[in-house]
Coordinates of C-alpha atoms and ligand atoms in Angstrom, one line a residue:
M231 CA -11.7 40.4 -31.8
M232 CA -8.8 41.4 -29.5
P233 CA -6.8 44.1 -31.2
F234 CA -4.9 45.1 -28.1
P235 CA -2.8 43.1 -25.8
A236 CA -4.9 42.4 -22.7
G237 CA -4.7 45.3 -20.2
Q238 CA -3.7 47.9 -22.8
H239 CA -4.5 51.4 -21.3
I240 CA -6.6 53.6 -23.6
L241 CA -7.4 57.1 -22.6
L242 CA -10.5 58.0 -24.5
G243 CA -11.1 61.7 -24.9
I244 CA -14.7 62.7 -25.8
T245 CA -15.4 66.2 -27.2
G246 CA -18.7 67.9 -28.0
G247 CA -20.5 66.5 -31.0
V248 CA -23.5 64.3 -31.9
A249 CA -21.1 61.4 -32.7
A250 CA -20.4 61.3 -28.9
Y251 CA -23.2 58.7 -28.7
K252 CA -20.8 56.3 -30.6
S253 CA -18.3 56.6 -27.8
A254 CA -20.4 54.5 -25.4
D255 CA -20.2 51.6 -27.9
L256 CA -16.5 52.2 -28.4
V257 CA -15.9 51.9 -24.6
R258 CA -18.0 48.8 -24.4
R259 CA -16.2 47.0 -27.3
L260 CA -12.7 48.0 -26.3
S261 CA -13.3 46.9 -22.7
S262 CA -14.8 43.6 -23.8
Q263 CA -11.5 43.0 -25.6
G264 CA -9.5 43.4 -22.4
A265 CA -8.4 47.0 -22.8
E266 CA -8.6 49.3 -19.8
I267 CA -10.4 52.6 -20.6
Q268 CA -10.2 55.9 -18.8
V269 CA -12.7 58.4 -20.2
V270 CA -11.8 62.1 -20.2
M271 CA -14.7 64.4 -21.3
T272 CA -14.9 68.1 -22.2
E273 CA -17.7 70.2 -20.9
A274 CA -19.3 70.3 -24.4
A275 CA -19.3 66.5 -24.6
K276 CA -21.4 66.2 -21.4
A277 CA -24.2 68.0 -23.3
F278 CA -24.3 65.0 -25.7
I279 CA -23.7 61.9 -23.5
S280 CA -23.9 61.3 -19.8
P281 CA -20.7 60.8 -17.8
L282 CA -22.6 58.2 -15.8
T283 CA -23.1 56.0 -18.9
L284 CA -19.4 56.1 -19.6
Q285 CA -18.5 55.4 -16.0
A286 CA -20.8 52.4 -15.9
L287 CA -19.3 51.0 -19.2
S288 CA -15.6 51.7 -18.4
G289 CA -15.8 50.9 -14.7
R290 CA -13.9 54.1 -13.9
P291 CA -15.2 57.6 -12.9
V292 CA -15.0 59.9 -15.8
R293 CA -12.5 62.7 -15.5
D294 CA -13.5 66.1 -16.7
T295 CA -11.9 68.9 -14.7
L296 CA -8.3 70.1 -14.8
L297 CA -8.3 72.0 -11.5
D298 CA -10.1 69.4 -9.4
T299 CA -8.0 69.2 -6.2
E300 CA -9.5 65.8 -5.2
A301 CA -8.8 64.2 -8.6
E302 CA -5.4 65.9 -9.0
S303 CA -4.2 64.5 -5.6
G304 CA -5.0 61.0 -7.1
M305 CA -4.3 60.5 -10.8
G306 CA -3.6 64.1 -12.0
H307 CA -3.2 65.2 -15.6
I308 CA 0.5 64.2 -15.7
D309 CA -0.3 60.7 -14.3
L310 CA -3.2 60.3 -16.8
G311 CA -0.8 61.0 -19.6
R312 CA 1.7 58.5 -18.2
W313 CA -0.9 55.9 -17.6
A314 CA -2.1 55.9 -21.2
D315 CA -0.6 53.5 -23.8
T316 CA -2.8 55.2 -26.4
L317 CA -4.7 58.5 -26.3
L318 CA -7.7 58.3 -28.6
V319 CA -10.0 61.3 -29.0
A320 CA -13.3 60.3 -30.6
P321 CA -15.2 62.3 -31.5
A322 CA -12.7 65.1 -32.0
S323 CA -14.5 68.4 -32.7
A324 CA -13.2 71.3 -34.9
D325 CA -12.7 73.3 -31.7
F326 CA -10.7 70.6 -30.0
I327 CA -8.6 70.1 -33.2
A328 CA -7.9 73.8 -33.3
K329 CA -6.8 73.9 -29.7
L330 CA -4.6 70.8 -30.1
A331 CA -3.0 72.3 -33.2
G332 CA -2.4 75.5 -31.3
G333 CA -0.8 73.7 -28.4
L334 CA -3.4 75.0 -25.9
A335 CA -3.8 73.4 -22.5
S336 CA -7.1 75.0 -21.6
D337 CA -8.9 72.0 -20.2
L338 CA -8.1 68.5 -18.9
L339 CA -8.2 66.8 -22.3
T340 CA -5.9 69.2 -24.2
T341 CA -3.6 69.3 -21.2
V342 CA -3.2 65.5 -21.1
C343 CA -2.7 65.5 -24.9
L344 CA 0.2 67.9 -24.3
A345 CA 1.6 66.0 -21.3
T346 CA 1.5 62.5 -22.7
A347 CA 4.3 60.6 -24.5
A348 CA 1.7 58.0 -25.8
P349 CA 0.6 58.1 -29.4
V350 CA -2.3 60.5 -29.9
V351 CA -5.1 59.3 -32.3
I352 CA -8.0 61.5 -33.3
A353 CA -11.3 60.6 -35.0
P354 CA -12.7 63.9 -36.3
A355 CA -16.5 64.5 -36.4
M356 CA -18.1 67.7 -37.6
N357 CA -20.3 69.3 -40.2
Q358 CA -18.8 68.9 -43.8
A359 CA -18.5 72.7 -44.3
M360 CA -16.5 73.0 -41.0
W361 CA -14.3 70.1 -42.0
L362 CA -13.6 71.6 -45.4
K363 CA -12.8 75.1 -44.1
P364 CA -9.2 76.1 -44.8
A365 CA -8.6 76.7 -41.0
T366 CA -9.6 73.1 -40.1
Q367 CA -7.6 71.7 -42.9
R368 CA -4.6 73.8 -41.8
N369 CA -5.0 72.5 -38.3
I370 CA -5.2 68.9 -39.5
Q371 CA -2.0 69.3 -41.5
T372 CA -0.3 70.8 -38.4
L373 CA -1.4 67.8 -36.3
A374 CA -0.2 65.3 -38.9
A375 CA 3.2 67.0 -39.0
D376 CA 3.3 66.8 -35.2
G377 CA 2.8 63.0 -35.4
V378 CA -0.9 62.9 -34.4
H379 CA -2.6 59.9 -36.1
L380 CA -5.8 60.9 -37.9
I381 CA -8.5 58.2 -38.4
G382 CA -11.4 59.2 -40.7
P383 CA -13.5 61.1 -41.1
D384 CA -16.0 59.3 -43.1
S385 CA -18.1 60.8 -45.9
G386 CA -21.9 60.6 -46.3
E387 CA -25.1 61.8 -44.8
Q388 CA -24.7 63.9 -41.6
A389 CA -26.8 64.4 -38.5
C390 CA -27.6 68.0 -39.7
G391 CA -28.8 66.7 -43.1
D392 CA -25.7 67.8 -45.1
I393 CA -23.9 65.3 -47.2
G394 CA -20.1 65.3 -47.3
P395 CA -16.9 64.5 -45.4
G396 CA -16.9 64.9 -41.6
R397 CA -18.8 62.0 -40.2
M398 CA -17.0 60.0 -37.4
L399 CA -16.0 56.5 -38.5
E400 CA -18.1 53.6 -37.2
T401 CA -16.9 51.9 -34.0
W402 CA -15.4 48.9 -35.7
D403 CA -13.6 51.0 -38.2
I404 CA -12.0 53.0 -35.4
I405 CA -11.0 49.8 -33.6
S406 CA -9.6 48.4 -36.8
E407 CA -7.6 51.5 -37.5
L408 CA -6.3 51.5 -33.9
E409 CA -5.3 47.9 -34.4
S410 CA -3.1 48.8 -37.3
L411 CA -1.5 51.6 -35.4
N412 CA -0.9 49.5 -32.4
V413 CA 2.7 48.9 -31.8
K414 CA 2.5 45.8 -29.6
K415 CA 1.3 43.5 -32.4
S416 CA 0.3 39.9 -31.6
L417 CA 2.0 38.3 -34.6
A418 CA 5.0 40.6 -34.9
G419 CA 7.9 38.6 -36.5
I420 CA 5.7 35.6 -37.2
K421 CA 5.5 34.0 -40.7
V422 CA 2.0 33.2 -41.8
T423 CA 0.9 31.4 -45.0
V424 CA -2.7 31.7 -46.1
T425 CA -4.4 29.8 -49.0
A426 CA -7.4 31.5 -50.6
G427 CA -10.0 31.2 -53.3
P428 CA -11.0 28.3 -55.5
T429 CA -8.9 26.0 -57.6
W430 CA -9.5 25.5 -61.3
E431 CA -9.1 21.9 -62.6
A432 CA -8.8 22.1 -66.3
L433 CA -10.7 19.8 -68.6
D434 CA -9.4 21.3 -71.8
P435 CA -7.9 24.7 -72.8
V436 CA -11.2 26.5 -72.2
R437 CA -13.1 24.5 -69.7
G438 CA -12.6 23.4 -66.1
L439 CA -14.1 22.4 -62.8
S440 CA -14.1 25.0 -60.0
N441 CA -16.4 26.3 -57.2
H442 CA -17.9 29.5 -56.0
S443 CA -15.2 30.6 -53.6
S444 CA -14.4 34.3 -54.2
G445 CA -11.3 34.5 -52.1
K446 CA -12.9 37.2 -49.9
M447 CA -12.5 35.2 -46.6
G448 CA -8.9 34.2 -47.4
Y449 CA -7.8 37.7 -48.4
A450 CA -9.5 39.1 -45.3
V451 CA -7.6 36.6 -43.2
A452 CA -4.3 37.5 -44.9
E453 CA -5.0 41.2 -44.3
A454 CA -5.8 40.6 -40.6
A455 CA -2.6 38.6 -40.2
L456 CA -0.7 41.5 -41.8
K457 CA -2.3 44.0 -39.4
A458 CA -1.3 41.8 -36.5
G459 CA 2.3 42.2 -37.6
A460 CA 2.9 39.0 -39.5
E461 CA 4.9 38.4 -42.7
V462 CA 2.3 37.0 -45.0
N463 CA 2.5 34.7 -48.0
L464 CA -0.9 34.5 -49.8
I465 CA -1.3 31.6 -52.1
S466 CA -4.4 32.3 -54.2
G467 CA -6.5 30.5 -56.7
P468 CA -8.2 32.5 -59.5
T469 CA -10.1 35.5 -58.0
T470 CA -10.9 39.1 -59.1
L471 CA -9.7 40.6 -55.8
S472 CA -6.8 43.0 -55.3
P473 CA -4.4 41.5 -52.8
P474 CA -3.7 43.3 -49.5
R475 CA -0.7 45.6 -49.8
D476 CA 2.5 44.0 -48.4
V477 CA 1.5 40.4 -48.8
V478 CA 3.7 38.2 -50.9
L479 CA 1.2 36.9 -53.5
H480 CA 1.5 33.6 -55.3
H481 CA -1.0 33.0 -58.1
V482 CA -2.0 29.4 -58.7
R483 CA -4.8 27.7 -60.6
S484 CA -5.0 24.0 -59.8
A485 CA -4.7 22.1 -56.5
D486 CA -1.4 20.7 -57.7
E487 CA -0.1 24.2 -58.4
M488 CA -1.3 25.2 -55.0
L489 CA 0.5 22.3 -53.3
N490 CA 3.7 23.2 -55.1
A491 CA 3.5 26.8 -54.0
V492 CA 2.7 25.6 -50.4
K493 CA 5.8 23.3 -50.6
R494 CA 7.9 26.3 -51.5
V495 CA 6.8 28.6 -48.7
A496 CA 5.2 26.6 -45.9
T497 CA 8.3 24.8 -44.8
D498 CA 9.5 28.2 -43.5
C499 CA 6.3 29.4 -41.8
D500 CA 5.0 29.4 -38.2
I501 CA 1.3 29.4 -38.9
F502 CA -0.5 27.9 -41.9
I503 CA -4.1 28.8 -42.6
G504 CA -6.0 26.9 -45.3
V505 CA -9.0 29.0 -46.4
A506 CA -8.9 27.9 -50.0
A507 CA -11.8 25.7 -51.3
V508 CA -9.5 23.2 -53.0
A509 CA -11.1 20.8 -55.5
D510 CA -11.0 17.3 -54.0
Y511 CA -10.9 15.7 -57.5
R512 CA -9.6 16.7 -60.9
P513 CA -10.1 15.2 -64.4
S514 CA -7.7 12.2 -64.9
Q515 CA -6.5 13.8 -68.1
I516 CA -6.5 17.3 -69.6
E517 CA -7.5 17.4 -73.3
M518 CA -5.0 19.4 -75.4
S519 CA -7.7 20.6 -77.7
K520 CA -11.2 21.9 -76.9
I521 CA -13.6 19.0 -76.4
K522 CA -16.1 19.0 -79.3
K523 CA -19.8 18.7 -78.8
D524 CA -20.3 15.9 -81.3
A525 CA -20.7 13.1 -78.8
K526 CA -24.1 12.6 -77.1
H527 CA -22.5 11.6 -73.8
V528 CA -19.2 12.5 -72.3
T529 CA -17.9 10.6 -69.4
L530 CA -15.4 12.3 -67.1
E531 CA -13.0 10.3 -65.0
L532 CA -11.9 12.2 -61.9
I533 CA -9.0 11.4 -59.7
R534 CA -8.2 12.5 -56.2
N535 CA -6.3 15.7 -55.7
P536 CA -3.5 15.7 -53.0
D537 CA -4.7 17.0 -49.6
I538 CA -2.7 20.2 -49.0
L539 CA -3.4 20.5 -45.3
S540 CA -2.4 16.8 -44.7
W541 CA 0.9 17.4 -46.5
V542 CA 1.6 20.4 -44.3
T543 CA 0.8 18.6 -41.0
S544 CA 2.9 15.5 -42.1
Q545 CA 6.1 17.6 -42.2
E546 CA 8.6 16.9 -39.4
T547 CA 8.6 20.5 -38.2
K548 CA 5.0 21.4 -38.9
P549 CA 3.6 24.9 -38.5
F550 CA 0.6 25.7 -36.3
T551 CA -2.0 24.6 -38.8
V552 CA -5.6 25.9 -39.2
G553 CA -8.1 24.5 -41.6
F554 CA -11.5 25.6 -42.7
A555 CA -14.6 23.6 -43.3
A556 CA -17.8 24.5 -45.1
E557 CA -20.5 22.0 -44.0
T558 CA -24.2 21.7 -44.5
D559 CA -25.1 18.7 -42.1
N560 CA -23.8 18.3 -38.6
P561 CA -21.1 20.9 -39.2
L562 CA -19.4 20.7 -35.8
E563 CA -19.2 16.9 -35.9
H564 CA -17.9 16.8 -39.4
A565 CA -15.4 19.6 -38.7
R566 CA -14.1 17.8 -35.6
Q567 CA -13.5 14.7 -37.7
K568 CA -11.5 16.8 -40.2
L569 CA -9.5 18.4 -37.3
E570 CA -8.4 14.9 -36.2
K571 CA -8.0 13.3 -39.6
K572 CA -5.8 16.2 -40.9
S573 CA -4.0 16.6 -37.5
L574 CA -4.9 20.3 -37.3
D575 CA -4.5 22.6 -34.4
I576 CA -7.7 24.5 -35.2
I577 CA -10.6 24.3 -37.7
A578 CA -12.9 27.1 -38.5
V579 CA -16.4 25.9 -39.5
N580 CA -18.6 28.0 -41.8
H581 CA -22.3 27.8 -41.3
V582 CA -23.8 26.9 -44.6
S583 CA -27.6 27.0 -44.4
A584 CA -30.5 27.2 -46.9
D585 CA -30.6 31.0 -46.6
H586 CA -26.9 31.7 -46.3
S587 CA -23.8 30.5 -48.1
P588 CA -20.4 31.8 -47.2
F589 CA -19.2 31.3 -50.8
G590 CA -18.9 34.7 -52.4
S591 CA -20.8 36.7 -49.8
D592 CA -19.4 39.6 -47.8
E593 CA -20.6 38.0 -44.5
N594 CA -19.8 34.8 -42.8
Q595 CA -20.5 32.9 -39.6
L596 CA -17.8 30.9 -38.0
V597 CA -17.3 28.5 -35.1
V598 CA -13.7 27.8 -34.2
I599 CA -13.0 24.3 -33.0
T600 CA -9.8 23.4 -31.1
P601 CA -9.1 20.1 -29.3
D602 CA -10.3 21.7 -26.1
E603 CA -13.2 24.0 -26.9
D604 CA -15.6 25.5 -29.4
I605 CA -15.6 29.3 -29.8
D606 CA -18.5 30.8 -31.6
L607 CA -17.3 33.9 -33.4
G608 CA -20.8 34.9 -34.6
R609 CA -21.9 36.2 -37.9
H610 CA -20.2 39.4 -39.2
P611 CA -18.6 40.9 -42.3
K612 CA -15.7 38.8 -43.4
T613 CA -13.1 41.5 -42.6
R614 CA -14.2 41.8 -39.0
L615 CA -14.5 38.0 -38.6
A616 CA -11.0 37.6 -40.0
S617 CA -9.6 40.0 -37.3
T618 CA -11.4 38.0 -34.5
L619 CA -10.1 34.7 -36.1
I620 CA -6.5 36.0 -36.2
D621 CA -6.7 37.1 -32.6
T622 CA -8.0 33.6 -31.6
I623 CA -5.3 31.9 -33.7
S624 CA -2.6 34.1 -32.3
K625 CA -3.7 33.4 -28.7
K626 CA -3.8 29.6 -29.3
F627 CA -0.5 29.7 -31.2
H628 CA 1.3 31.5 -28.4
E629 CA -0.3 29.2 -25.8
S630 CA 0.9 26.1 -27.7
Y631 CA 4.5 27.3 -27.0
K632 CA 3.9 27.5 -23.3
T633 CA 2.6 24.0 -22.9
Ligands
PMT1365 O1 -13.7 32.5 -50.8 P1 -15.1 33.0 -50.2 O2 -16.1 33.2 -51.2 O3 -14.9 34.1 -49.2 O4 -15.6 31.7 -49.3 C1 -14.9 31.3 -48.2 C2 -14.9 29.8 -48.1 C3 -16.4 29.3 -47.9 C4 -14.4 29.1 -49.3 C5 -14.0 29.5 -46.8 O5 -14.5 30.1 -45.7 C6 -14.0 28.0 -46.6 O6 -14.8 27.4 -45.8 N1 -13.0 27.3 -47.1 C7 -12.9 25.8 -47.0 C8 -13.9 25.2 -47.9 C9 -14.1 23.7 -47.8 O7 -15.2 23.2 -48.0 O8 -13.1 23.0 -47.5 P2 -13.1 21.4 -47.4 O9 -14.1 20.9 -46.4 O10 -13.2 20.9 -48.8 O11 -11.7 21.2 -46.9 C10 -11.3 21.3 -45.5 C11 -10.0 22.0 -45.4 O12 -9.0 21.2 -46.1 C12 -9.9 23.4 -46.0 O13 -9.0 24.1 -45.1 C13 -9.2 23.2 -47.3 O14 -8.4 24.3 -47.7 C14 -8.3 22.0 -47.1 N2 -8.1 21.1 -48.3 C15 -9.2 20.6 -48.9 C16 -8.9 19.8 -50.0 C17 -7.6 19.5 -50.4 N3 -7.4 18.8 -51.5 N4 -6.6 20.0 -49.7 C18 -6.8 20.8 -48.7 O15 -5.9 21.3 -48.0

């Protein structure tokens, strides 16, 4: 996953709270995606996590003192505020939130928050009673009115044993929220078409041929493309899912209907992503009335469905085209054959094994194959995998215009 343009400067403020242990993971994951991290800690935060750990993970000495002549002669609090593209405070304690709402500049972190022109994002973490107190809620409303972005908190079991709202969001959720706030979006202005779900090939008015695709992977890909700033058309076979807000949804049933919808929108798109599990065959004829069960044997004649991806790539001005493949045997080899046969730019291969099927599950495992390299995206929840996939597609799409 690469939610930030490489080299994005994130100033991570850490305040005193048990959730400070999650900050180490946050630094590691953001750094591994190419962001540059400068950690600023409060005195209370140092009781929960060592500055040395954060220095090792961020590659920069942690800043913790406002009136440190040595540090101020280098990058002082004003320069820190200017350096930051985003100022993220995670965890943000009740005390810090109160200070920020009151406009205090009593330590380095609150001072940088006041001095910076960068967006300030806070991820609160505190006991549920403290979170629910009118004073905290008033402070939160003040911060929201001041333009501070609030992410979380989560609700559930707390370190103190209480149950309720106030838990800091998990690392990936914070990154995902940051991603949607991020102004420099990798697919801003780009038109993306995604197909998702199964197709339904009718046999008669009540029966048909289909498969176990739930649409989860395709809907997650559409949502990740939206978050990356794209305009998204989602062409979906029958599913029970709610579409992501802001996509243009096209409901279809059969492969033929899917192709017709693709013909309407894909001629005007920059990136086409075929996640749908399209039936390769359909009954040669659809009975107008329900097939009766009098006969001992019924023979179905099936005919080939059109190949939607091949239609897309056969167009004179074809979009950057991404296919999916669900394979049981020699997955990489078979997927490479599909990449070539359908003239794709990228194919994403699902791992289908005896103990795991991507169909219907919330998790998936993908390897992305391009003509030059194989990129293992690992096994993760589909939402997270979709973000990583969109980042990979976006990178390759932009590179394809440079060559
Ligand atoms: O929906 P979920 O439950 O979340 O499951 C996700 C998924 C497993 C369906 C998804 O990740 C996936 O792998 N989709 C492709 C499934 C597949 O087996 O595709 P295929 O090998 O039949 O086709 C390869 C590619 O050609 C696909 O991009 C497909 O959309 C496309 N195709 C296939 C047939 C056809 N007639 N036209 C096509 O465009």
